[in-house]
CSV table of C-alpha atoms in Angstrom, one decimal:
chain,number,residue,atom,x,y,z
A,73,MET,CA,101.0,80.8,107.2
A,74,THR,CA,98.4,82.8,105.4
A,75,ASN,CA,99.7,84.7,102.4
A,76,LYS,CA,98.7,88.4,102.4
A,77,PHE,CA,98.8,90.6,99.3
A,78,LEU,CA,98.3,94.2,98.7
A,79,TYR,CA,96.8,95.2,95.4
A,80,ILE,CA,97.0,98.8,94.3
A,81,ALA,CA,94.7,99.5,91.4
A,82,ASP,CA,91.8,101.5,89.9
A,83,PRO,CA,88.7,99.9,88.5
A,84,MET,CA,88.8,102.3,85.5
A,85,CYS,CA,92.5,101.6,84.7
A,86,SER,CA,92.5,99.4,81.6
A,87,TRP,CA,95.7,97.6,82.4
A,88,CYS,CA,94.2,96.8,85.8
A,89,TYR,CA,91.3,95.2,83.9
A,90,GLY,CA,93.7,93.2,81.8
A,91,PHE,CA,95.7,92.2,84.9
A,92,SER,CA,92.7,91.1,87.0
A,93,LEU,CA,92.3,87.7,85.3
A,94,GLU,CA,96.0,87.0,85.7
A,95,LEU,CA,95.7,87.9,89.4
A,96,GLN,CA,92.6,85.7,89.8
A,97,THR,CA,94.5,82.8,88.2
A,98,PHE,CA,97.5,83.4,90.5
A,99,LEU,CA,95.3,83.4,93.6
A,100,ALA,CA,93.3,80.3,92.5
A,101,ASP,CA,95.7,77.9,94.2
A,102,MET,CA,95.6,79.9,97.5
A,103,PRO,CA,92.0,79.9,98.7
A,104,ASP,CA,92.9,81.3,102.1
A,105,ALA,CA,95.0,84.1,100.8
A,106,GLU,CA,94.1,87.7,101.9
A,107,LEU,CA,94.0,90.4,99.3
A,108,ASP,CA,93.7,94.0,100.5
A,109,ILE,CA,92.9,96.5,97.8
A,110,VAL,CA,94.1,100.1,97.9
A,111,LEU,CA,92.3,102.3,95.4
A,112,GLY,CA,94.5,104.3,93.1
A,113,GLY,CA,92.3,107.2,92.0
A,114,LEU,CA,93.6,107.2,88.4
A,115,ARG,CA,91.5,110.2,87.3
A,116,ALA,CA,89.7,110.9,90.6
A,117,TYR,CA,87.6,114.1,90.8
A,118,ASN,CA,88.0,114.8,87.1
A,119,THR,CA,85.4,117.3,85.9
A,120,GLN,CA,86.2,117.7,82.2
A,121,LYS,CA,83.9,116.2,79.6
A,122,MET,CA,85.6,113.8,77.4
A,123,ASP,CA,86.5,115.2,74.0
A,124,ALA,CA,87.4,113.3,70.8
A,125,ASP,CA,91.1,113.4,71.3
A,126,GLN,CA,90.9,112.0,74.8
A,127,ARG,CA,88.5,109.3,73.6
A,128,HIS,CA,90.9,108.3,70.9
A,129,MET,CA,93.8,108.1,73.3
A,130,ILE,CA,92.0,106.0,75.8
A,131,LEU,CA,90.6,103.6,73.1
A,132,SER,CA,94.2,103.1,71.8
A,133,HIS,CA,95.1,101.9,75.3
A,134,TRP,CA,92.1,99.6,75.4
A,135,GLU,CA,93.1,98.1,72.1
A,136,LYS,CA,96.5,97.3,73.4
A,137,VAL,CA,95.1,95.7,76.6
A,138,GLN,CA,92.7,93.7,74.5
A,139,GLN,CA,95.5,92.4,72.3
A,140,VAL,CA,97.6,91.4,75.3
A,141,SER,CA,94.9,90.0,77.6
A,142,GLY,CA,92.3,88.7,75.2
A,143,LEU,CA,89.6,90.1,77.4
A,144,PRO,CA,86.4,91.5,75.9
A,145,PHE,CA,86.0,95.3,75.4
A,146,ASP,CA,82.9,97.3,74.4
A,147,MET,CA,84.6,100.1,72.5
A,148,THR,CA,81.3,102.1,72.4
A,149,GLY,CA,81.3,102.6,76.2
A,150,LEU,CA,83.0,106.0,75.9
A,151,ASN,CA,80.5,107.4,73.4
A,152,LYS,CA,78.0,108.6,76.0
A,153,PRO,CA,77.2,112.3,75.6
A,154,ASN,CA,79.0,114.5,78.1
A,155,PHE,CA,80.8,111.6,79.6
A,156,ILE,CA,83.3,112.5,82.4
A,157,TYR,CA,86.0,110.0,83.1
A,158,ASP,CA,86.0,110.4,86.9
A,159,THR,CA,87.3,107.3,88.6
A,160,GLU,CA,86.5,108.4,92.1
A,161,PRO,CA,82.9,106.9,92.2
A,162,ALA,CA,84.1,103.4,91.0
A,163,CYS,CA,87.0,103.5,93.6
A,164,ARG,CA,84.5,104.5,96.2
A,165,ALA,CA,82.2,101.6,95.4
A,166,VAL,CA,85.0,99.2,96.3
A,167,VAL,CA,85.7,101.1,99.5
A,168,ALA,CA,82.0,100.9,100.3
A,169,ALA,CA,82.2,97.1,99.8
A,170,LYS,CA,85.3,97.0,102.1
A,171,MET,CA,83.4,98.9,104.7
A,172,LEU,CA,80.4,96.5,104.6
A,173,THR,CA,82.5,93.2,104.5
A,174,GLN,CA,85.0,93.8,107.3
A,175,ASP,CA,84.2,90.4,108.8
A,176,MET,CA,84.3,88.5,105.5
A,177,PRO,CA,87.1,87.0,103.4
A,178,THR,CA,88.9,89.9,101.6
A,179,LYS,CA,88.5,88.2,98.2
A,180,ILE,CA,84.9,89.3,98.2
A,181,ASN,CA,86.1,92.8,97.6
A,182,PHE,CA,88.1,91.6,94.6
A,183,ALA,CA,84.9,90.1,93.2
A,184,VAL,CA,83.3,93.5,93.4
A,185,PHE,CA,86.3,95.2,91.9
A,186,GLN,CA,86.2,92.7,88.9
A,187,ALA,CA,82.4,93.1,88.5
A,188,ILE,CA,82.8,96.9,88.2
A,189,GLN,CA,85.6,96.5,85.7
A,190,HIS,CA,83.6,94.0,83.6
A,191,ALA,CA,80.6,96.3,83.6
A,192,PHE,CA,82.6,99.2,82.3
A,193,TYR,CA,84.9,97.5,79.8
A,194,ALA,CA,82.9,94.6,78.6
A,195,GLU,CA,79.3,95.9,78.9
A,196,GLY,CA,79.8,99.6,78.4
A,197,LYS,CA,78.0,100.6,81.6
A,198,ASP,CA,78.5,104.1,83.0
A,199,ILE,CA,80.2,103.3,86.3
A,200,THR,CA,80.6,107.0,87.2
A,201,GLN,CA,77.0,106.8,88.4
A,202,GLU,CA,76.3,105.7,92.0
A,203,ALA,CA,73.0,104.0,91.1
A,204,VAL,CA,74.8,101.8,88.5
A,205,LEU,CA,77.6,101.0,90.9
A,206,ALA,CA,75.3,100.0,93.7
A,207,GLU,CA,73.5,97.5,91.4
A,208,ILE,CA,76.8,96.0,90.2
A,209,ALA,CA,78.3,95.8,93.7
A,210,VAL,CA,75.3,94.3,95.4
A,211,GLU,CA,74.9,91.6,92.7
A,212,ALA,CA,78.6,90.8,93.0
A,213,LEU,CA,78.5,90.6,96.8
A,214,ASN,CA,75.4,88.4,96.8
A,215,ARG,CA,76.8,86.1,94.1
A,216,PHE,CA,80.0,85.7,96.1
A,217,GLU,CA,78.1,84.8,99.3
A,218,GLN,CA,75.5,82.8,97.3
A,219,ALA,CA,72.8,84.5,99.4
A,220,GLU,CA,70.7,87.6,99.3
A,221,ILE,CA,72.6,89.3,102.1
A,222,PHE,CA,73.2,92.7,100.7
A,223,ASP,CA,70.5,95.1,99.3
A,224,TYR,CA,70.7,98.0,97.0
A,225,ASP,CA,69.4,100.8,99.3
A,226,SER,CA,71.8,100.0,102.1
A,227,PHE,CA,74.8,99.8,99.8
A,228,LEU,CA,73.8,103.1,98.1
A,229,GLU,CA,73.5,104.7,101.5
A,230,THR,CA,77.0,103.6,102.4
A,231,LEU,CA,78.4,104.5,99.0
A,232,SER,CA,77.0,108.1,99.1
A,233,SER,CA,78.0,108.7,102.8
A,234,ALA,CA,80.5,111.3,103.9
A,235,GLU,CA,82.4,108.5,105.7
A,236,CYS,CA,82.9,106.5,102.5
A,237,LYS,CA,84.0,109.6,100.6
A,238,ASP,CA,86.5,110.5,103.3
A,239,GLU,CA,87.8,106.9,103.4
A,240,THR,CA,88.3,106.9,99.6
A,241,ARG,CA,90.2,110.1,99.8
A,242,LEU,CA,92.5,108.5,102.3
A,243,HIS,CA,93.2,105.7,99.8
A,244,PHE,CA,94.3,108.3,97.2
A,245,GLN,CA,96.5,110.1,99.8
A,246,GLN,CA,98.2,106.8,100.8
A,247,ILE,CA,99.0,106.1,97.1
A,248,GLN,CA,100.6,109.6,96.8
A,249,GLN,CA,102.6,109.1,100.0
A,250,TRP,CA,103.9,105.8,98.7
A,251,GLY,CA,104.9,107.5,95.5
A,252,VAL,CA,103.1,105.0,93.3
A,253,ARG,CA,102.8,106.5,89.8
A,254,GLY,CA,101.1,103.6,87.8
A,255,PHE,CA,98.8,100.7,88.2
A,256,PRO,CA,98.4,97.8,88.8
A,257,VAL,CA,100.9,97.0,91.6
A,258,LEU,CA,100.9,93.7,93.5
A,259,LEU,CA,102.8,93.4,96.7
A,260,LEU,CA,103.4,90.5,99.1
A,261,VAL,CA,103.0,91.6,102.8
A,262,ARG,CA,105.5,90.1,105.2
A,263,GLU,CA,106.5,91.0,108.7
A,264,ASP,CA,109.7,92.7,107.4
A,265,GLY,CA,107.7,94.8,104.9
A,266,LEU,CA,106.3,94.8,101.4
A,267,HIS,CA,107.8,92.8,98.5
A,268,MET,CA,107.1,93.7,94.9
A,269,LEU,CA,105.5,90.9,92.8
A,270,SER,CA,104.3,93.0,89.9
A,271,SER,CA,104.5,96.6,88.8
A,272,GLY,CA,102.3,96.9,85.8
A,273,TYR,CA,100.6,94.2,83.8
A,274,ALA,CA,102.1,90.7,84.2
A,275,LYS,CA,101.0,87.1,83.4
A,276,ALA,CA,100.0,84.8,86.2
A,277,GLU,CA,103.1,82.6,85.7
A,278,VAL,CA,105.4,85.7,86.1
A,279,ILE,CA,103.7,86.7,89.3
A,280,ALA,CA,104.0,83.1,90.6
A,281,ARG,CA,107.7,83.0,89.7
A,282,ASN,CA,108.3,86.3,91.5
A,283,PHE,CA,106.3,85.1,94.5
A,284,LYS,CA,108.4,81.9,94.6
A,285,GLU,CA,111.6,83.9,94.5
A,286,VAL,CA,110.6,86.1,97.4
A,287,LEU,CA,109.6,83.1,99.5
A,288,GLN,CA,112.9,81.4,98.8
A,289,GLY,CA,114.6,84.4,100.3
A,290,PHE,CA,113.0,83.5,103.6
A,291,SER,CA,113.9,79.8,103.5
């Protein structure tokens, strides 16, 4: 039986960045597992320029995630003039990838999600910009496929389309309907419904233990 998981997250959520490596480790022993990503919209459609207080608050979160996860952070990434912390474009880039890879293994979208995270947190790239996101996503998609299947112009066209924007909005609405207040969330999908494996950051071994306990309930 193929294991199916639902991952609720936002590429610009720092705890999601910390969690991604743990999720990758957990999934490593399940090459056929399906991972459907629902985008959270942490600060979607934000229009306010970042001020010093907000920058300080966010960096304090980053420092905590860095301490817990050991992942690299470029702490200068928020210093761009007039930077607006809008997570909608990054979420939409993952939705665009999902739209373009419907006949491919779902893990390819997780590869895009991780690439966007790494570009923002470890490389300090401005992933609120569509052009930047298209470059990151196409590189991740082609690297996953080990072939030059996707191209920048086509991805950018999908990313900027009204259809993609509408689909992304539906993701955010779904999160609100479910009452999810924080990210990341990992759920196991079974015929009888959804089973919580992690709410918030967790180590791979904790996810694996929770997964085992849920499966034992069906034996």
